[in-house]
Coordinates of C-alpha atoms in Angstrom, one line a residue:
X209 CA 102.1 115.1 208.8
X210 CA 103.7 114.1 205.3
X211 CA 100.8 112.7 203.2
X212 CA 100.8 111.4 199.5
X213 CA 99.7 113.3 196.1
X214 CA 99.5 111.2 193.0
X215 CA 99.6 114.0 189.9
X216 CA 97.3 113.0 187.6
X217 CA 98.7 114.0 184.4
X218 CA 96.7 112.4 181.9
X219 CA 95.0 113.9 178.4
X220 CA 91.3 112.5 179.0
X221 CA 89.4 112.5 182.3
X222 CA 88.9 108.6 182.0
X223 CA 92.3 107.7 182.1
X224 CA 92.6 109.8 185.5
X225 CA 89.1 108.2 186.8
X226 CA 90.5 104.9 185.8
X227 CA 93.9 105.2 187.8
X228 CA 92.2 106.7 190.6
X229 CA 90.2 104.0 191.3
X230 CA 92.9 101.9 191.4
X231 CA 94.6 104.3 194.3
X232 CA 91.3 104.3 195.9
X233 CA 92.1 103.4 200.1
X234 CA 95.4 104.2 199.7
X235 CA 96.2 107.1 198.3
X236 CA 94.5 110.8 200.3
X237 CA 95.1 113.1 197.9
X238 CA 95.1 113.5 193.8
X239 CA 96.3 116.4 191.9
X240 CA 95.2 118.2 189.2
X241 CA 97.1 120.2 186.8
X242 CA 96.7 122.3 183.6
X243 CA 96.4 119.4 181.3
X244 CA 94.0 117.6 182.7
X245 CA 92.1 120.6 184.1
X246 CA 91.8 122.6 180.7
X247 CA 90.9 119.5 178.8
X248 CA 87.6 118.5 181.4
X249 CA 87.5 121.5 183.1
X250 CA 85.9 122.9 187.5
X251 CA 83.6 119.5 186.8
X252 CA 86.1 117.2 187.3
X253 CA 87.0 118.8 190.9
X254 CA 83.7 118.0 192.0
X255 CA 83.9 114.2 190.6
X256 CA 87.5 113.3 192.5
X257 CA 85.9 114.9 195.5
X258 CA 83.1 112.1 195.3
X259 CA 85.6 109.5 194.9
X260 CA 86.7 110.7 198.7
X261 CA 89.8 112.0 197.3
X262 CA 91.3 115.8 198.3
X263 CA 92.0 117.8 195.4
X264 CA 95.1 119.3 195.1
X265 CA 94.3 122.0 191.8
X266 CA 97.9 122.5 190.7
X267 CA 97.2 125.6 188.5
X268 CA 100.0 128.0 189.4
X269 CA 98.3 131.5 188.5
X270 CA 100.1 134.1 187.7
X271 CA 98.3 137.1 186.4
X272 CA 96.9 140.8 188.0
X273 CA 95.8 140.7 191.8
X274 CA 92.0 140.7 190.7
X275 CA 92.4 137.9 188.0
X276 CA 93.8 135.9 190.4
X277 CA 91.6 136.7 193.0
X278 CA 88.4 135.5 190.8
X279 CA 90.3 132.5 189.8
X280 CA 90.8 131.9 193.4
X281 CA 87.4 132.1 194.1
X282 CA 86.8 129.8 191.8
X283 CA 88.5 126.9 192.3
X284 CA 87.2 127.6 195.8
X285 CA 83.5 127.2 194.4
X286 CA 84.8 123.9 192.7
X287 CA 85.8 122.2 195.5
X288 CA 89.7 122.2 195.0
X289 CA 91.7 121.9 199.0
X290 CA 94.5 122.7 197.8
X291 CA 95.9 125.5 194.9
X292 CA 99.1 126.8 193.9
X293 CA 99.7 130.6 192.8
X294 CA 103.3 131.7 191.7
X295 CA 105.4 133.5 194.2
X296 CA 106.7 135.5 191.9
X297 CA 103.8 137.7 191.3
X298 CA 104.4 139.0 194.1
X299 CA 102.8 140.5 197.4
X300 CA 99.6 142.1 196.2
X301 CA 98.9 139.4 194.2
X302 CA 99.6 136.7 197.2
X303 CA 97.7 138.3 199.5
X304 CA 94.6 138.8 196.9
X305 CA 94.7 134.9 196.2
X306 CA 95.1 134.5 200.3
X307 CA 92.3 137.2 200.8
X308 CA 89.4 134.8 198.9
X309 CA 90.3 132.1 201.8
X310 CA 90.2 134.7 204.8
X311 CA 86.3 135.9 203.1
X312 CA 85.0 132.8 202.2
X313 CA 86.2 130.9 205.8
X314 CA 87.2 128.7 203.5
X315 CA 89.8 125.3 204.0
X316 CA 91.3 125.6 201.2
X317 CA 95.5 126.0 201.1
X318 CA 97.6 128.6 199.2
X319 CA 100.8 127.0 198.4
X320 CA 103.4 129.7 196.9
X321 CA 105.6 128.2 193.8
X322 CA 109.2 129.0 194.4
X323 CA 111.4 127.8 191.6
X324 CA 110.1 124.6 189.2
X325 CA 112.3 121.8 189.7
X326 CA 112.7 121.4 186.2
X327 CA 115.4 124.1 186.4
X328 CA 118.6 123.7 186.7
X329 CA 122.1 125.8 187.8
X330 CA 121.8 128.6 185.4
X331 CA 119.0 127.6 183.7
X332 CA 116.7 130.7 184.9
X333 CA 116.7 133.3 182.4
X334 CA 117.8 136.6 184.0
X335 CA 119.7 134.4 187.3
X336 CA 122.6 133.7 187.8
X337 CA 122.3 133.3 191.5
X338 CA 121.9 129.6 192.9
X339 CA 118.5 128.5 192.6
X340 CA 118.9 127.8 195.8
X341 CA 119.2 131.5 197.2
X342 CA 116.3 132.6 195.5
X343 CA 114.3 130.0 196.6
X344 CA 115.4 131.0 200.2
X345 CA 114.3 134.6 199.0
X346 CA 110.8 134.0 198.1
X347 CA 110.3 131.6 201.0
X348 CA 110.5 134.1 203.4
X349 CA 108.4 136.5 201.7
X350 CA 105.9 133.5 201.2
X351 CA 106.1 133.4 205.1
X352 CA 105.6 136.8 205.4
X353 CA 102.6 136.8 203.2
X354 CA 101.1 134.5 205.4
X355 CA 100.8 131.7 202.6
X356 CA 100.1 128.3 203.8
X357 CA 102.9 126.6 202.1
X358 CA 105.4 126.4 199.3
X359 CA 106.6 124.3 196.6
X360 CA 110.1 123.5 197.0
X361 CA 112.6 120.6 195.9
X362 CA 112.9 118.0 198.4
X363 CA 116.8 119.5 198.7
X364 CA 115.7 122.8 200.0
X365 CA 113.0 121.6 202.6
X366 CA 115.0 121.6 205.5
X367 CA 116.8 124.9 204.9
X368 CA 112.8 126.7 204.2
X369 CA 111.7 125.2 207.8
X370 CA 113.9 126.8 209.6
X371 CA 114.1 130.3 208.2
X372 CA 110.3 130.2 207.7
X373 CA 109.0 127.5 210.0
X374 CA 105.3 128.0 209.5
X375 CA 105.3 127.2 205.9
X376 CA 104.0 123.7 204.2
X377 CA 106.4 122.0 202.2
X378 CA 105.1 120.3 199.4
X379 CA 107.5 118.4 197.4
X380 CA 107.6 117.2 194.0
X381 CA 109.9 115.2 192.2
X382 CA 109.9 112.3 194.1
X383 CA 111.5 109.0 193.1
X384 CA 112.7 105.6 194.5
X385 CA 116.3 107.1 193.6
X386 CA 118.0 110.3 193.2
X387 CA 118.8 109.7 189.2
X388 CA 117.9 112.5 186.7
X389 CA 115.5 110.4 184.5
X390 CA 113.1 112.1 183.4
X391 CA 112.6 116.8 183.2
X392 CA 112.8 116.6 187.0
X393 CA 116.3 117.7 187.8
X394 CA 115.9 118.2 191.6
X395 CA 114.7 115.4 192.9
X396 CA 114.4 112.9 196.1
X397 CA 113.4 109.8 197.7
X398 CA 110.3 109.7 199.5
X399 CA 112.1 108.2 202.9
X400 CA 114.6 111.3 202.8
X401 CA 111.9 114.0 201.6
X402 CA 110.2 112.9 204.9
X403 CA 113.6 113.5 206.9
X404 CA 113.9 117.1 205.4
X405 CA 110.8 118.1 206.6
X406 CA 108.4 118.0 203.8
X407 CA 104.6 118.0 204.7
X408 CA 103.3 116.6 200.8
X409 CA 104.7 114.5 198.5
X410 CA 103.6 114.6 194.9
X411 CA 104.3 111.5 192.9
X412 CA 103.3 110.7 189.5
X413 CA 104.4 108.6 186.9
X414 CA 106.2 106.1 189.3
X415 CA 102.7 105.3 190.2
X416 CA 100.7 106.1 186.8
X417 CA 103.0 104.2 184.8
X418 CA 103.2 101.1 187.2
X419 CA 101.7 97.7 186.4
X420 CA 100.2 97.9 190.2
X421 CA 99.9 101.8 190.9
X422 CA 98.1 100.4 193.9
X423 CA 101.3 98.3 195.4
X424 CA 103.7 101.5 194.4
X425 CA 101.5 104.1 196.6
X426 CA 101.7 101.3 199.6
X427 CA 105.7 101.1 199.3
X428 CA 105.8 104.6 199.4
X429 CA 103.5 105.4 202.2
X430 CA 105.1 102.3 203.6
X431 CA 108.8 104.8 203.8
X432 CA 106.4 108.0 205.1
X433 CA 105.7 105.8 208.0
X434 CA 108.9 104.9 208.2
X435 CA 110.5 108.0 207.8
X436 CA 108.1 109.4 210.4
X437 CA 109.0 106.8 213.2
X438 CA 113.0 107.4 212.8
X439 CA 112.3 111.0 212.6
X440 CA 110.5 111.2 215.8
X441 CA 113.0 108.8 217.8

């Protein structure tokens, strides 16, 4: 599988309209966060979805089962393919985001958050556990859940597909290298994420800061296809 998301993290909609068109043919899916979604608001779902693009609404809810639940719904009115709910809010909550997809016969993907990779070792308040373990944890439970996917770090793919082989990974903090540059602490190279296992690949300012976004999202669909042949030999 292993498709492309460029995050669109950007203040004003016409910045994000502007670099999408540059992605345009290239690039299948664009995602959405809070930023960009608060600022313009459901509207601008509907407008990258007549671009030809599939929205991936990045929103990570965490509230009561029935706030979620109407959220869910929605983001499922605006058009969005893809959301993302935290894990940690647990079962009733999961299932009541999960439960908006099953009524509606909808498409559209619950992906469980796990652990942001902008933590570090012993960086979680209340944790002292390796980030890794708990990530374990709540994949399992997001398998159990029956959640269409999870977030995870690019490092912890390959362990989540095989103690809970019928989740999604979708992976951000991807880079052309492994260095630490930015408030991404876990991250990966889009060949190797593609050898772990991972499903999506969420890139963002190594193509929205690029002279030629355009050229950047070919290299790196360029290694998926790559990555894809030598896994499959």
């Amino acid at each position: 599988m292993a498709e492309l998301i460029v995050a669109l993290d950007f203040e004003k909609a016409e910045d994000a309209y502007l670099l999408a068109e540059k992605i345009q043919g290239e690039v299948p899916w664009v995602k959405i966060g809070l930023e960009l979604f608060i600022a313009e608001g459901p509207y601008i779902v509907k407008k990258f979805k007549e671009m030809g693009f599939n929205v991936f609404l990045d929103l990570k809810l965490y509230d009561i089962p029935n706030t979620v639940k109407g959220a869910v719904y929605s983001a499922l009115k605006a058009g969005a393919d893809m959301l993302t709910i935290h894990l940690s809010g647990g079962k009733r909550m999961s299932e009541a985001a999960l439960a908006v997809c099953n009524k509606q016969k909808s498409g559209m993907k619950i992906f469980g958050v796990s652990v942001l990779t902008s933590f570090d070792e012993g960086e979680l308040i209340g944790y002292q556990g390796k980030l890794s373990d708990l990530v374990q944890l709540l994949a399992k439970n997001a398998e159990e859940w029956a959640m269409h996917g999870i977030v995870c770090s690019g490092l912890e793919v390959e362990k989540i597909k095989s103690i809970a082989p019928n989740l999604l990974c979708l992976t951000p903090g991807i880079r052309f290298d492994d260095n630490k540059s930015d408030d991404q602490r876990r991250v990966m190279t889009p060949y190797n994420a593609v050898m772990a296992g991972s499903d999506y690949l969420v890139v963002g300012r190594p193509i929205t800061r690029a002279d030629d976004p355009k050229s950047v999202a070919k290299r790196i669909n360029e290694e998926i296809q790559k990555a894809k042949k030598d896994k499959n030999r």
